[in-house]
């Protein structure tokens, strides 16, 4: 038999098996779908604002991660229930780099289609979470979905005064919000902090990473899952060191306070967590360890 083509070129990247993972939440099914990853060069230099490079390097080495770059995964979440198929965040849409954009292929592998999505729930408006709302030409990719957004997040990113005063480097982010949400204006719902989005989906205000960042507590019967969004980035850095301020957090002090509160809650109450930037399959439990926390990844199972 001929060997796979990728195996004959040692320098070429070859794909893994389809990136989806399922588990049960009571009587509902959660499907995590990987979008790929983005690469951050030189994570010891400026990635953590308030830590010495040597401390960041040690944290990376302790986690057996390279120190010359940091790959940051992206994973979206689907929740199937009696009310339809709910999608949390939409990924990069293949528009933020060649190493991401795998959601369409991985959705197909998981037996999911964009037309089936009845609701899209957004944690916050950073580009790696909302670019998948539309294709590169601005056409909506989810023709039947209502879009649910946190009111405070919407208010910030659509404020023309704030946008006009934003640093030049952020102007594109404000324009991107208008472009991504524009096609969905007639089916947009804004929610208050801690609102019930739908039965079994409750918003949890987790501001700091962005002004209106929201996590979501998913429940069915006695089963609970906390969908964190970007309460933390790579767990190898921010779980062990909840006081570290990553460059992506817009209000670092508030983001730290949020992290400590949420980590304490999910560790104390033993609530399973889904992390957008956790290594795939992007879920597990948070336990207290030393002055910080540690992720215990969910075990893989061949049956759901």
JSON list of C-alpha atoms in Angstrom, two decimals, residues 113-118 139-146:
[
{"chain": "A", "resi": 113, "resn": "UNK", "atom": "CA", "xyz": [-24.98, 21.67, 9.42]},
{"chain": "A", "resi": 114, "resn": "UNK", "atom": "CA", "xyz": [-25.13, 25.49, 9.64]},
{"chain": "A", "resi": 115, "resn": "UNK", "atom": "CA", "xyz": [-28.81, 25.38, 8.64]},
{"chain": "A", "resi": 116, "resn": "UNK", "atom": "CA", "xyz": [-29.61, 23.38, 11.79]},
{"chain": "A", "resi": 117, "resn": "UNK", "atom": "CA", "xyz": [-28.36, 26.10, 14.15]},
{"chain": "A", "resi": 118, "resn": "UNK", "atom": "CA", "xyz": [-31.35, 27.88, 15.71]},
{"chain": "A", "resi": 139, "resn": "UNK", "atom": "CA", "xyz": [-22.63, 36.71, 3.73]},
{"chain": "A", "resi": 140, "resn": "UNK", "atom": "CA", "xyz": [-24.19, 35.18, 6.87]},
{"chain": "A", "resi": 141, "resn": "UNK", "atom": "CA", "xyz": [-23.16, 31.56, 7.36]},
{"chain": "A", "resi": 142, "resn": "UNK", "atom": "CA", "xyz": [-26.06, 30.58, 9.65]},
{"chain": "A", "resi": 143, "resn": "UNK", "atom": "CA", "xyz": [-29.26, 31.38, 7.73]},
{"chain": "A", "resi": 144, "resn": "UNK", "atom": "CA", "xyz": [-31.77, 30.32, 10.40]},
{"chain": "A", "resi": 145, "resn": "UNK", "atom": "CA", "xyz": [-30.10, 31.45, 13.61]},
{"chain": "A", "resi": 146, "resn": "UNK", "atom": "CA", "xyz": [-31.11, 34.09, 16.12]}
]
